[in-house]
């Protein structure tokens, strides 16, 4: 290029910069937004302009859009970019910073109802530090993540109450202080928006309670104290029969409070101390759609609809999951794939968006395919099957155990309930007995291990006794999986896929009985634990046959019980020796269990879920390490949401039309749907950590010259998925056999690559690997 042409290009660029800076100042005066650091602002927007590309310019736009929306501010190519003001026809308005069509940075969003949010935005979400003022006068100032209060914040309620402390996913959780308008206050632990854990409640009268709480009332050990220093110390419960304690009068007034009843705390003192509910937002900023137009002069293009997070809609509304997983309604009929049903958020109808990216380039797909038709696992155990008698015995025993009346009650169990000797034999003769029904099988004996503990575990896991019995002991037969696991155990599935039954070795039973108390305390303390849920431990002894054998088995929850087809299954340990499937690529299907060296994805979770995932992995691994457990793994199931008619996986961003997906009937969850799901806590029942989780996976590629590269290099190719995951095989302790296996294999192979290692080393290696293949979703 000649010096003259270079000079002219430079002058044109310089003039454009000057023009852009002048336009920015005019926009600031229009919007009433002051710029405290002009130099920093100019630098930021110069960076924005370079982001737009060398042939794209930032300029000022001021026009009424064809759908009636109004925008004034800076524009780059086809998107708002820089400072801008957007007014929707429904009265919503955003004034603030944009980045390529996304609300990004500081801004102010206002609703026609009068509610406002002023603070930080990220990819269309209220994300960062900000202040929300509701129509009823409630004000929250603090941290946000994806439209939800998350982190430290203070909320002042219109009735005079206020709360300052930690929030998680829109509700009080962690440590916080709540003060009522009459002066009563609570300082302590919260969970899911209610008082739960240890804390202190101080009444305006001077009385106070220090101790444990559950569901916003005292529960467990605690102390009630009067201003005259008299005390009541004991175990607290709303059930008077469980309430017990000791009163200690003060020296100054020994006769005071003698007529006091501890139940007055529940019936009188706490009667009016209610936690104010949060205000529901009619529509979230990330659900607002933009009318986008082409910026080239003389070009007439039909406006497209785009959400403020930068995703373009092709004008087709897709329904939510046909099972209403995201709706949470118990009485609404399920949606069919062709129905159009608006979703409700805060009492107002919000149009469901189809969440599509815009990406240059041709459509890409993985070489591997997924099956378009789901098939059921296992072989039905019918009459004539070798294990038919065993199945009948199992069903009779379960019906007997679950149907037998037991103590109702408290989740606080005595140490004697966990005693390994706490087991009961019941004889089942064919003709029946006083306690057992007649049956057509041979005589057998049935053993229940720690029945009170497992009954309480089922209650803790919210398993209905009637449903549990019906799933296992109903008219439908169990299904036996095609081949036993590596341990030699057999697996059986209930007909509804809710429960899995695994035969166990005596050594595994001993491990479970040894750690049962610690397991119970762990799953009770951490609702989102990823470790396997155990519902019952039993044994059948076939006494009516020549060879009297014992069959021990455990009943567990099935991680993959879902209406979604599980397209890929991964068993991940973090080791490399032998960690590949034996099947060739052409024979891999949705039932194949793939292993560490088969993994070709990085799992990306949304920020709040990723943080919770990391915390829970740490807690679970610490628990297993303390119990000297190793050789466990993370079982991961993926349902790919976008597939072609031929079964090819379609990357997110490769969808430019919906023709080949319309007849698929596959459930879709758009970002707007995600907003609705996160906004209403009542809908969280269907999505939990490790269960029905919308996420993205990024394809990875291993280097050809690195045979045992555990984690491949990211390729930038993403897929929308629904994820299921949990920690399984948690009953293998580091016994003498595993120590010998470690010593033997260490001679032949790299000691860090083998699975049998010390529990501490195993936990460290497992976590290191999991934190490499799971990552936080980035914009």
XYZ file of C-alpha atoms in Angstrom:
779
model
C 0.000 0.000 0.000
C 1.355 3.482 -0.953
C 2.063 6.188 1.581
C -0.726 8.355 0.086
C -3.355 5.608 0.468
C -2.141 4.771 3.973
C -2.402 8.405 4.938
C -5.944 8.723 3.569
C -7.066 5.567 5.389
C -5.575 6.897 8.635
C -7.293 10.283 8.222
C -10.626 8.565 7.544
C -10.211 6.438 10.647
C -9.271 9.521 12.725
C -12.354 11.385 11.486
C -14.557 8.424 12.335
C -13.176 8.304 15.875
C -13.793 12.021 16.375
C -17.328 11.668 15.020
C -18.008 8.693 17.275
C -16.752 10.515 20.376
C -18.925 13.534 19.596
C -21.960 11.334 19.064
C -21.273 9.598 22.349
C -21.281 12.897 24.222
C -24.596 13.851 22.608
C -26.081 10.493 23.626
C -24.868 10.942 27.193
C -26.633 14.286 27.386
C -29.799 12.769 25.915
C -29.835 9.870 28.380
C -28.832 11.989 31.342
C -25.852 9.726 32.102
C -22.751 11.518 33.316
C -19.258 10.313 32.408
C -16.893 10.731 35.324
C -13.836 9.383 33.511
C -13.956 10.495 29.933
C -10.613 9.025 29.077
C -11.603 5.606 30.359
C -14.914 5.818 28.516
C -13.225 6.687 25.259
C -10.811 3.850 25.706
C -13.622 1.389 26.343
C -15.546 2.369 23.257
C -12.465 2.381 21.110
C -12.062 -1.192 22.217
C -15.713 -1.829 21.362
C -15.183 -0.457 17.905
C -12.245 -2.729 17.318
C -14.428 -5.614 18.442
C -16.848 -4.772 15.678
C -14.215 -5.451 13.064
C -12.132 -3.227 10.779
C -14.958 -2.669 8.274
C -17.687 -2.015 10.853
C -18.245 1.355 12.512
C -19.987 2.511 15.636
C -22.462 5.268 14.823
C -25.442 6.921 16.447
C -28.912 5.610 15.570
C -32.255 7.152 16.454
C -35.311 5.523 14.958
C -38.676 3.933 15.539
C -38.620 0.242 14.648
C -41.316 -1.426 12.502
C -42.879 -3.179 15.503
C -43.220 0.103 17.399
C -40.161 -0.232 19.665
C -37.879 2.806 19.896
C -34.071 2.861 20.111
C -31.618 5.710 20.364
C -27.910 5.289 20.949
C -24.844 3.715 19.469
C -25.012 0.998 16.851
C -22.520 -1.383 15.320
C -23.399 -3.502 12.300
C -26.794 -4.971 13.253
C -26.720 -4.535 17.022
C -26.850 -1.910 19.778
C -23.244 -1.443 20.862
C -22.135 1.105 23.431
C -24.436 3.485 25.308
C -28.082 3.174 24.298
C -31.721 3.459 25.258
C -34.351 0.925 24.174
C -38.068 1.423 24.798
C -40.432 -1.508 24.236
C -44.064 -1.028 23.248
C -45.215 -2.612 26.529
C -43.528 0.188 28.491
C -40.343 -1.600 29.578
C -37.182 0.455 29.079
C -33.450 -0.158 29.309
C -30.899 2.656 29.467
C -27.256 1.715 29.692
C -24.407 -0.170 28.093
C -24.726 -2.667 25.249
C -22.282 -5.052 23.645
C -23.217 -6.443 20.236
C -26.918 -6.515 21.020
C -26.592 -7.698 24.603
C -27.196 -5.651 27.733
C -23.691 -5.770 29.146
C -22.215 -3.488 31.793
C -24.009 -0.866 33.857
C -27.574 0.080 33.104
C -31.091 0.709 34.342
C -34.122 -1.405 33.480
C -37.601 -0.169 34.342
C -40.975 -1.895 34.175
C -44.281 -0.207 33.320
C -45.470 -1.153 36.807
C -42.884 1.237 38.290
C -40.355 -1.398 39.388
C -36.716 -0.659 38.527
C -33.336 -2.356 38.542
C -30.168 -0.309 38.407
C -26.798 -1.979 38.373
C -24.717 -4.446 36.403
C -25.872 -6.621 33.530
C -24.244 -9.578 31.828
C -25.550 -11.147 28.623
C -29.046 -9.810 29.216
C -29.226 -10.947 32.828
C -29.197 -8.873 35.985
C -25.761 -10.075 37.048
C -23.302 -8.392 39.408
C -24.073 -5.654 41.929
C -27.405 -3.903 41.597
C -30.465 -2.467 43.275
C -34.015 -3.625 42.593
C -36.995 -1.568 43.747
C -40.345 -3.330 43.504
C -43.769 -1.906 42.887
C -44.765 -2.605 46.489
C -41.787 -0.679 47.883
C -39.488 -3.632 48.585
C -35.843 -2.794 47.871
C -32.933 -5.197 47.447
C -29.345 -3.992 47.138
C -26.603 -6.510 46.660
C -25.239 -9.226 44.411
C -27.073 -10.948 41.550
C -26.412 -13.968 39.351
C -28.615 -14.653 36.314
C -31.557 -12.520 37.518
C -31.474 -14.027 41.015
C -30.268 -12.608 44.298
C -27.098 -14.597 44.862
C -24.339 -13.570 47.255
C -24.424 -10.878 49.932
C -27.295 -8.425 49.915
C -29.730 -6.364 51.958
C -33.484 -6.316 51.423
C -35.855 -3.795 52.978
C -39.508 -4.829 52.900
C -42.392 -2.419 52.513
C -43.862 -3.450 55.883
C -40.729 -2.322 57.754
C -38.906 -5.673 58.036
C -35.383 -6.053 56.652
C -32.843 -8.802 56.002
C -29.085 -8.583 55.555
C -26.968 -11.603 54.743
C -26.334 -14.328 52.202
C -28.631 -15.308 49.335
C -28.627 -18.281 47.003
C -30.764 -18.597 43.869
C -33.135 -15.862 45.008
C -33.699 -17.030 48.608
C -31.999 -16.447 51.929
C -29.390 -19.151 52.468
C -26.271 -19.099 54.613
C -25.743 -16.640 57.445
C -28.049 -13.660 57.791
C -29.989 -11.328 60.060
C -33.730 -10.690 59.775
C -35.346 -7.919 61.803
C -39.077 -7.434 62.164
C -40.611 -3.960 62.411
C -41.505 -4.506 66.074
C -37.824 -5.000 67.001
C -37.695 -8.812 67.145
C -34.700 -10.175 65.247
C -33.034 -13.443 64.257
C -29.330 -13.871 63.470
C -28.035 -17.192 62.237
C -28.308 -19.806 59.512
C -30.887 -19.961 56.697
C -31.773 -22.522 54.051
C -34.120 -22.129 51.065
C -35.616 -18.939 52.456
C -36.450 -20.270 55.926
C -34.623 -20.275 59.256
C -32.708 -23.542 59.459
C -29.571 -24.427 61.403
C -28.006 -22.696 64.373
C -29.087 -19.207 65.328
C -30.305 -16.733 67.938
C -33.736 -15.117 68.153
C -34.056 -12.017 70.344
C -37.478 -10.615 71.194
C -38.051 -6.937 71.858
C -39.065 -7.960 75.393
C -35.491 -9.108 76.052
C -36.181 -12.849 75.910
C -33.940 -14.836 73.593
C -33.512 -18.348 72.193
C -30.118 -19.759 71.158
C -29.952 -23.120 69.469
C -31.047 -25.234 66.510
C -33.881 -24.393 64.101
C -35.821 -26.220 61.399
C -38.541 -24.737 59.152
C -38.327 -21.412 61.048
C -39.087 -22.942 64.488
C -36.810 -24.262 67.255
C -35.933 -27.914 66.691
C -33.284 -29.841 68.622
C -31.010 -28.592 71.361
C -31.526 -25.018 72.489
C -31.613 -22.552 75.376
C -34.342 -20.041 76.201
C -33.151 -17.144 78.349
C -35.065 -14.424 80.222
C -33.722 -10.929 81.023
C -33.453 -11.912 84.708
C -30.882 -14.612 83.690
C -33.201 -17.578 84.295
C -32.778 -20.385 81.727
C -34.584 -23.291 80.133
C -32.243 -25.814 78.477
C -33.477 -28.839 76.569
C -34.581 -30.555 73.392
C -37.154 -28.524 71.461
C -39.992 -29.736 69.242
C -43.480 -28.597 68.202
C -44.614 -32.065 69.288
C -45.103 -31.746 73.072
C -44.300 -35.440 73.524
C -40.786 -34.855 72.149
C -40.199 -31.655 74.128
C -38.072 -32.087 77.246
C -35.720 -29.886 79.237
C -34.739 -28.331 82.538
C -35.615 -24.930 83.978
C -32.915 -23.039 85.926
C -34.314 -20.065 87.863
C -32.262 -16.951 88.468
C -30.979 -16.114 91.930
C -32.665 -12.703 91.891
C -36.188 -14.053 91.182
C -36.334 -17.816 91.818
C -40.131 -17.976 91.607
C -40.466 -16.241 88.210
C -41.538 -18.131 85.075
C -42.550 -21.257 86.978
C -45.853 -21.449 85.071
C -44.134 -20.948 81.712
C -44.756 -23.608 79.054
C -42.096 -24.183 76.308
C -44.903 -24.592 73.760
C -45.697 -20.880 74.252
C -42.657 -20.153 72.111
C -44.387 -21.816 69.139
C -47.969 -20.778 69.869
C -47.440 -17.226 71.126
C -43.912 -15.806 70.791
C -43.317 -16.861 67.165
C -46.920 -16.750 65.981
C -46.637 -13.366 64.231
C -42.970 -13.612 63.216
C -43.463 -14.443 59.554
C -40.847 -14.054 56.833
C -42.024 -11.691 54.112
C -42.388 -13.403 50.724
C -40.487 -12.032 47.761
C -42.164 -10.101 44.970
C -42.581 -11.932 41.683
C -41.380 -10.135 38.568
C -43.799 -10.159 35.637
C -41.090 -10.410 32.987
C -37.313 -10.468 33.248
C -34.876 -8.289 31.283
C -33.376 -11.322 29.548
C -36.838 -12.249 28.252
C -37.308 -8.997 26.367
C -36.944 -9.286 22.588
C -35.245 -6.844 20.243
C -36.324 -5.900 16.746
C -33.117 -6.087 14.701
C -32.616 -4.494 11.306
C -29.892 -4.388 8.692
C -27.731 -1.281 8.893
C -26.620 -1.175 5.248
C -28.205 1.701 3.332
C -30.786 0.794 0.750
C -31.061 -2.754 2.058
C -34.564 -3.920 2.801
C -34.617 -6.902 5.085
C -37.497 -8.185 7.159
C -36.802 -7.416 10.825
C -35.926 -10.381 12.969
C -36.768 -10.872 16.620
C -33.874 -11.172 19.010
C -33.727 -11.547 22.782
C -31.512 -9.081 24.604
C -29.023 -11.838 25.329
C -28.134 -11.744 21.641
C -29.959 -14.809 20.332
C -32.157 -14.494 17.278
C -35.569 -16.112 17.005
C -36.935 -17.317 13.700
C -40.486 -16.546 14.772
C -41.471 -20.054 15.787
C -42.725 -20.670 19.295
C -41.747 -24.026 20.698
C -43.573 -25.683 23.579
C -42.010 -26.643 26.847
C -41.267 -30.220 27.763
C -44.204 -32.462 26.959
C -44.177 -33.681 30.556
C -44.305 -30.110 31.922
C -41.038 -30.670 33.741
C -40.350 -26.964 33.811
C -43.874 -25.885 34.675
C -44.232 -27.682 37.960
C -48.022 -27.848 37.681
C -49.617 -30.943 39.077
C -53.024 -30.498 37.455
C -52.225 -29.221 34.006
C -52.467 -31.715 31.158
C -49.149 -32.553 29.510
C -48.108 -30.678 26.407
C -47.817 -32.511 23.137
C -45.034 -31.638 20.771
C -47.334 -29.630 18.554
C -49.177 -27.662 21.206
C -48.554 -23.999 21.858
C -48.974 -23.051 25.473
C -47.776 -19.739 26.877
C -45.845 -19.965 30.118
C -46.821 -18.033 33.196
C -44.372 -15.920 35.171
C -45.663 -14.023 38.179
C -49.246 -14.222 36.945
C -48.572 -12.816 33.472
C -48.253 -14.671 30.195
C -44.830 -14.744 28.620
C -44.223 -16.041 25.117
C -41.935 -19.068 24.951
C -38.816 -18.320 22.921
C -36.921 -20.735 20.757
C -33.297 -20.306 21.779
C -31.178 -20.108 18.621
C -27.680 -18.796 17.990
C -26.509 -17.090 14.816
C -23.222 -18.422 13.562
C -21.399 -18.079 10.281
C -20.340 -21.163 8.438
C -21.959 -24.385 7.420
C -23.753 -26.762 9.730
C -21.486 -29.124 11.583
C -22.196 -32.423 13.258
C -20.365 -35.101 15.215
C -19.293 -38.199 13.416
C -21.117 -40.334 15.965
C -24.902 -40.528 15.925
C -27.596 -41.035 18.500
C -30.576 -43.323 18.319
C -33.878 -41.606 17.539
C -35.910 -44.322 19.266
C -35.432 -45.230 22.898
C -35.170 -48.864 23.877
C -35.529 -50.281 27.355
C -32.671 -51.824 29.259
C -32.649 -55.390 30.447
C -34.596 -58.616 30.102
C -37.991 -58.994 31.788
C -37.911 -61.696 34.463
C -40.858 -63.883 33.556
C -41.804 -67.373 34.657
C -39.098 -69.809 33.612
C -36.294 -67.287 34.112
C -33.527 -68.619 36.361
C -34.061 -65.751 38.824
C -37.867 -65.778 38.766
C -38.115 -67.386 42.235
C -35.623 -64.876 43.635
C -37.662 -61.990 42.238
C -40.839 -63.307 43.887
C -39.027 -63.676 47.198
C -37.653 -60.178 46.926
C -41.061 -58.678 46.215
C -42.693 -60.568 49.098
C -39.957 -59.425 51.464
C -40.159 -55.778 50.409
C -43.931 -55.784 50.792
C -43.512 -57.211 54.280
C -40.799 -54.744 55.321
C -42.405 -51.569 54.010
C -45.928 -52.517 55.057
C -44.907 -53.334 58.613
C -45.824 -50.456 60.965
C -42.857 -48.648 62.406
C -42.193 -45.725 64.727
C -43.103 -42.418 63.150
C -41.074 -39.785 63.631
C -38.101 -37.770 64.192
C -35.136 -37.677 61.861
C -32.936 -37.758 64.962
C -32.039 -41.434 65.380
C -30.438 -43.047 68.393
C -27.000 -44.659 67.966
C -28.565 -48.062 68.612
C -30.496 -47.786 65.313
C -27.162 -48.016 63.446
C -25.868 -51.024 65.358
C -24.761 -53.738 62.862
C -26.612 -56.254 65.049
C -29.860 -54.381 64.344
C -31.202 -56.918 61.857
C -34.289 -59.109 61.796
C -34.987 -62.489 60.200
C -38.497 -63.423 59.025
C -39.443 -66.900 57.796
C -41.700 -67.155 54.720
C -43.185 -70.709 54.488
C -45.229 -71.411 51.340
C -48.400 -71.972 53.381
C -48.019 -68.605 55.106
C -47.716 -67.730 58.784
C -49.081 -65.303 61.342
C -47.011 -62.492 59.837
C -46.501 -63.595 56.238
C -48.889 -64.398 53.387
C -49.009 -67.760 51.536
C -47.035 -67.825 48.304
C -46.128 -70.134 45.416
C -42.377 -69.903 45.820
C -40.178 -72.200 47.884
C -39.603 -71.452 51.560
C -37.136 -68.656 52.259
C -35.940 -66.443 55.083
C -35.834 -62.668 54.805
C -33.456 -60.343 56.630
C -33.846 -56.585 57.170
C -30.718 -54.622 58.053
C -31.240 -51.534 60.269
C -34.876 -51.158 59.169
C -35.488 -47.939 61.137
C -32.522 -46.236 59.486
C -33.614 -47.080 55.954
C -37.241 -46.207 56.709
C -36.024 -42.795 57.861
C -33.768 -42.462 54.813
C -36.771 -43.016 52.557
C -38.607 -40.318 54.467
C -35.584 -38.020 54.153
C -35.455 -38.639 50.395
C -39.222 -37.953 50.186
C -40.076 -41.456 48.964
C -43.738 -42.308 49.436
C -44.090 -45.758 50.992
C -47.046 -46.764 48.803
C -45.321 -45.674 45.587
C -42.120 -47.417 46.648
C -43.950 -50.684 47.287
C -45.915 -50.392 44.061
C -42.777 -49.805 41.955
C -40.978 -52.860 43.299
C -43.816 -55.189 44.277
C -46.539 -54.317 41.768
C -47.876 -56.543 39.022
C -45.044 -55.591 36.662
C -41.961 -57.768 36.740
C -38.426 -56.563 37.334
C -35.898 -56.393 34.492
C -32.454 -57.934 34.717
C -29.642 -56.059 33.022
C -27.954 -58.047 30.296
C -24.635 -58.670 32.027
C -23.304 -58.398 35.567
C -20.975 -55.573 36.494
C -17.228 -55.874 36.864
C -17.700 -56.753 40.537
C -19.859 -59.766 39.610
C -23.013 -58.143 40.956
C -26.303 -58.421 39.128
C -28.528 -55.421 38.540
C -32.312 -55.298 38.329
C -34.549 -52.409 37.332
C -38.140 -51.794 38.355
C -40.628 -51.515 35.510
C -40.982 -47.749 35.991
C -37.162 -47.335 36.033
C -37.269 -45.504 39.370
C -35.271 -48.020 41.403
C -32.257 -50.212 40.796
C -31.558 -53.351 42.816
C -27.985 -54.596 43.061
C -26.776 -57.868 44.533
C -23.935 -57.387 47.012
C -20.996 -59.224 48.437
C -20.761 -59.739 52.171
C -17.760 -57.395 52.315
C -19.798 -54.593 50.731
C -22.585 -55.098 53.287
C -20.016 -54.785 56.081
C -18.675 -51.545 54.601
C -22.152 -50.053 54.342
C -23.063 -51.067 57.874
C -19.799 -49.585 59.161
C -20.354 -46.220 57.458
C -24.158 -46.111 57.723
C -24.248 -43.558 60.541
C -21.828 -41.223 58.731
C -23.734 -41.729 55.459
C -27.033 -40.835 57.157
C -25.603 -37.673 58.694
C -24.042 -36.657 55.379
C -27.142 -37.012 53.209
C -29.211 -35.318 55.899
C -26.840 -32.359 56.101
C -26.460 -31.898 52.340
C -29.679 -32.008 50.389
C -27.811 -31.758 47.064
C -25.391 -34.579 47.774
C -24.368 -36.502 44.668
C -23.669 -39.825 46.392
C -25.961 -42.752 45.652
C -29.281 -42.762 47.491
C -29.830 -46.020 49.385
C -33.404 -47.039 50.249
C -33.067 -50.489 51.749
C -30.598 -53.296 52.558
C -31.901 -56.874 52.651
C -30.945 -60.527 52.381
C -32.805 -63.582 51.050
C -31.827 -67.063 52.256
C -33.316 -69.829 50.133
C -33.998 -72.512 52.757
C -36.339 -74.622 50.618
C -33.640 -75.653 48.139
C -30.866 -78.247 48.437
C -28.212 -75.525 48.286
C -29.061 -72.849 50.834
C -27.509 -69.689 49.482
C -27.774 -66.119 50.690
C -28.401 -63.265 48.285
C -27.764 -59.813 49.715
C -28.951 -56.775 47.826
C -29.288 -53.016 48.103
C -32.096 -50.875 46.660
C -30.935 -47.593 45.134
C -32.331 -44.724 43.135
C -31.878 -44.948 39.366
C -29.956 -41.860 38.259
C -31.274 -42.095 34.690
C -34.971 -42.351 35.460
C -36.267 -39.728 33.047
C -38.536 -39.265 30.062
C -35.488 -37.942 28.250
C -33.568 -40.478 26.216
C -30.043 -40.790 27.615
C -27.902 -40.628 24.468
C -24.477 -40.923 26.099
C -23.320 -42.447 29.414
C -19.905 -41.851 30.946
C -18.302 -43.517 33.972
C -15.498 -41.162 35.093
C -12.794 -41.896 37.678
C -9.814 -39.753 36.706
C -7.523 -42.726 36.004
C -6.272 -43.858 32.607
C -5.306 -47.541 32.871
C -7.993 -49.607 31.151
C -10.354 -46.656 31.043
C -11.745 -47.143 27.542
C -14.719 -49.062 26.237
C -14.081 -52.365 24.492
C -16.612 -51.607 21.760
C -15.616 -50.251 18.349
C -17.026 -46.842 17.426
C -19.629 -48.364 15.092
C -21.139 -50.449 17.923
C -21.416 -47.687 20.512
C -25.039 -46.919 21.315
C -27.026 -45.168 24.021
C -26.579 -48.111 26.426
C -22.774 -48.226 26.167
C -20.934 -47.096 29.292
C -18.060 -44.942 28.059
C -15.024 -44.220 30.232
C -12.430 -41.538 30.866
C -10.414 -41.972 27.669
C -13.632 -42.108 25.609
C -14.779 -38.722 26.894
C -14.777 -36.077 24.161
C -16.663 -33.278 25.896
C -16.238 -30.584 28.521
C -19.412 -30.060 30.538
C -20.329 -26.400 31.008
C -22.742 -25.492 33.813
C -24.306 -22.134 34.490
C -22.465 -20.101 37.105
C -24.585 -20.730 40.197
C -24.930 -24.450 39.425
C -21.195 -24.796 38.759
C -20.354 -23.194 42.094
C -22.776 -25.484 43.906
C -21.403 -28.478 41.969
C -17.811 -27.750 43.063
C -18.839 -27.299 46.682
C -20.795 -30.556 46.694
C -18.044 -32.562 45.000
C -15.657 -31.353 47.708
C -18.083 -32.302 50.488
C -18.845 -35.726 49.037
C -15.202 -36.573 48.362
C -14.181 -35.495 51.866
C -16.892 -37.744 53.292
C -15.756 -40.731 51.196
C -12.123 -40.079 52.046
C -12.918 -40.029 55.781
C -14.706 -43.362 55.378
C -11.670 -44.823 53.556
C -13.680 -45.341 50.346
C -12.076 -45.429 46.904
C -12.785 -46.671 43.377
C -15.991 -44.618 43.113
C -16.861 -42.781 39.925
C -19.050 -40.020 38.561
C -21.749 -41.426 36.321
C -22.842 -38.858 33.723
C -25.777 -39.105 31.325
C -26.377 -36.722 28.412
C -29.520 -36.051 26.439
C -28.722 -34.060 23.280
C -31.526 -31.623 22.567
C -30.743 -30.894 18.917
C -30.471 -33.867 16.559
C -31.186 -34.304 12.890
C -33.670 -36.775 11.439
C -30.748 -39.129 10.775
C -29.586 -38.942 14.390
C -26.596 -36.628 13.843
C -25.811 -34.227 16.660
C -26.322 -30.584 15.695
C -24.118 -27.997 17.380
C -25.787 -25.019 19.044
C -25.324 -22.215 16.559
C -25.695 -24.469 13.531
C -29.501 -24.227 13.617
C -30.633 -21.785 10.988
C -33.972 -23.396 10.325
C -36.235 -25.647 12.311
C -37.641 -27.744 9.519
C -35.902 -30.946 10.484
C -36.544 -30.471 14.191
C -40.215 -29.585 14.183
C -41.408 -33.157 14.031
C -38.814 -34.324 16.518
C -40.954 -33.595 19.561
C -37.761 -33.248 21.632
C -38.284 -30.977 24.642
C -36.714 -27.529 24.292
C -35.656 -25.186 27.080
C -34.945 -21.670 25.876
C -33.211 -18.990 27.872
C -36.592 -17.405 28.532
C -37.837 -20.733 29.854
C -34.741 -20.903 32.057
C -35.567 -17.442 33.415
C -39.050 -18.606 34.316
C -37.689 -21.751 35.918
C -35.155 -19.902 38.066
C -37.615 -17.150 38.986
C -40.223 -19.360 40.626
C -38.808 -21.548 43.449
C -41.859 -23.837 43.248
C -40.545 -25.099 39.905
C -37.181 -26.155 41.290
C -38.565 -29.549 42.291
C -37.944 -30.897 38.787
C -34.403 -29.565 38.387
C -31.735 -30.249 40.967
C -28.010 -30.595 41.060
C -27.327 -33.637 38.879
C -30.945 -34.081 37.795
C -32.620 -32.671 34.653
C -29.992 -29.935 34.388
C -29.946 -27.819 31.205
C -26.319 -27.265 30.195
C -23.935 -27.140 27.261
C -21.099 -29.451 26.335
C -18.072 -28.457 24.295
C -16.520 -31.021 22.009
C -12.853 -31.793 22.633
C -10.162 -33.341 20.456
C -7.215 -35.341 21.750
C -3.806 -34.969 20.195
C -2.938 -37.859 17.923
C 0.557 -38.180 19.391
C -0.665 -38.367 22.982
C -2.151 -41.789 23.651
C -3.302 -41.184 27.233
C -4.343 -37.549 27.165
C -7.141 -37.598 29.744
C -8.785 -34.335 28.700
C -8.823 -33.263 25.069
C -8.393 -29.733 23.745
C -11.575 -27.636 23.364
C -12.739 -27.136 19.779
C -15.305 -24.385 20.279
C -18.133 -26.657 19.097
C -21.018 -26.669 21.598
C -24.123 -28.811 22.045
C -27.237 -28.129 24.101
C -27.904 -30.988 26.538
C -29.878 -32.085 29.573
C -27.465 -33.563 32.137
C -27.768 -36.224 34.805
C -24.876 -37.137 37.098
C -24.088 -38.682 40.478
C -21.355 -40.508 42.413
C -21.738 -44.296 42.332
C -19.907 -47.397 43.618
C -19.232 -45.961 47.080
C -18.892 -49.260 48.956
C -15.313 -50.226 48.090
C -12.916 -49.552 50.954
C -9.153 -49.686 50.713
C -8.849 -53.218 52.045
C -6.025 -55.706 51.756
C -7.097 -56.869 48.287
C -6.950 -53.307 46.930
C -3.595 -52.725 48.590
C -2.228 -55.862 46.926
C -3.721 -54.768 43.585
C -2.011 -51.396 43.950
C 1.342 -52.993 44.760
C 1.123 -55.440 41.859
C 0.013 -52.967 39.206
C 2.487 -50.303 40.350
C 5.298 -52.623 39.262
C 3.896 -52.899 35.725
C 2.335 -49.471 35.176
C 2.539 -45.864 36.256
C 1.197 -45.779 39.832
C -0.793 -42.602 39.130
C -2.691 -44.195 36.235
C -4.212 -47.129 38.109
C -7.556 -47.034 39.890
C -6.543 -48.810 43.107
C -4.817 -46.106 45.151
C -5.051 -44.771 48.694
C -8.386 -42.995 49.406
C -6.699 -39.634 49.956
C -4.809 -39.847 46.682
C -7.922 -41.178 44.938
C -10.028 -38.262 46.189
C -7.431 -35.703 45.100
C -7.009 -37.231 41.641
C -10.765 -37.653 41.164
C -11.453 -34.005 41.999
C -8.606 -32.724 39.844
C -10.024 -34.602 36.866
C -13.657 -33.617 37.494
C -12.714 -29.935 37.744
C -11.044 -30.216 34.342
C -14.014 -31.743 32.539
C -16.606 -29.541 34.271
C -16.369 -25.801 33.757
C -18.384 -22.651 34.279
C -20.447 -21.536 31.296
C -18.985 -18.444 29.668
C -20.813 -15.956 27.490
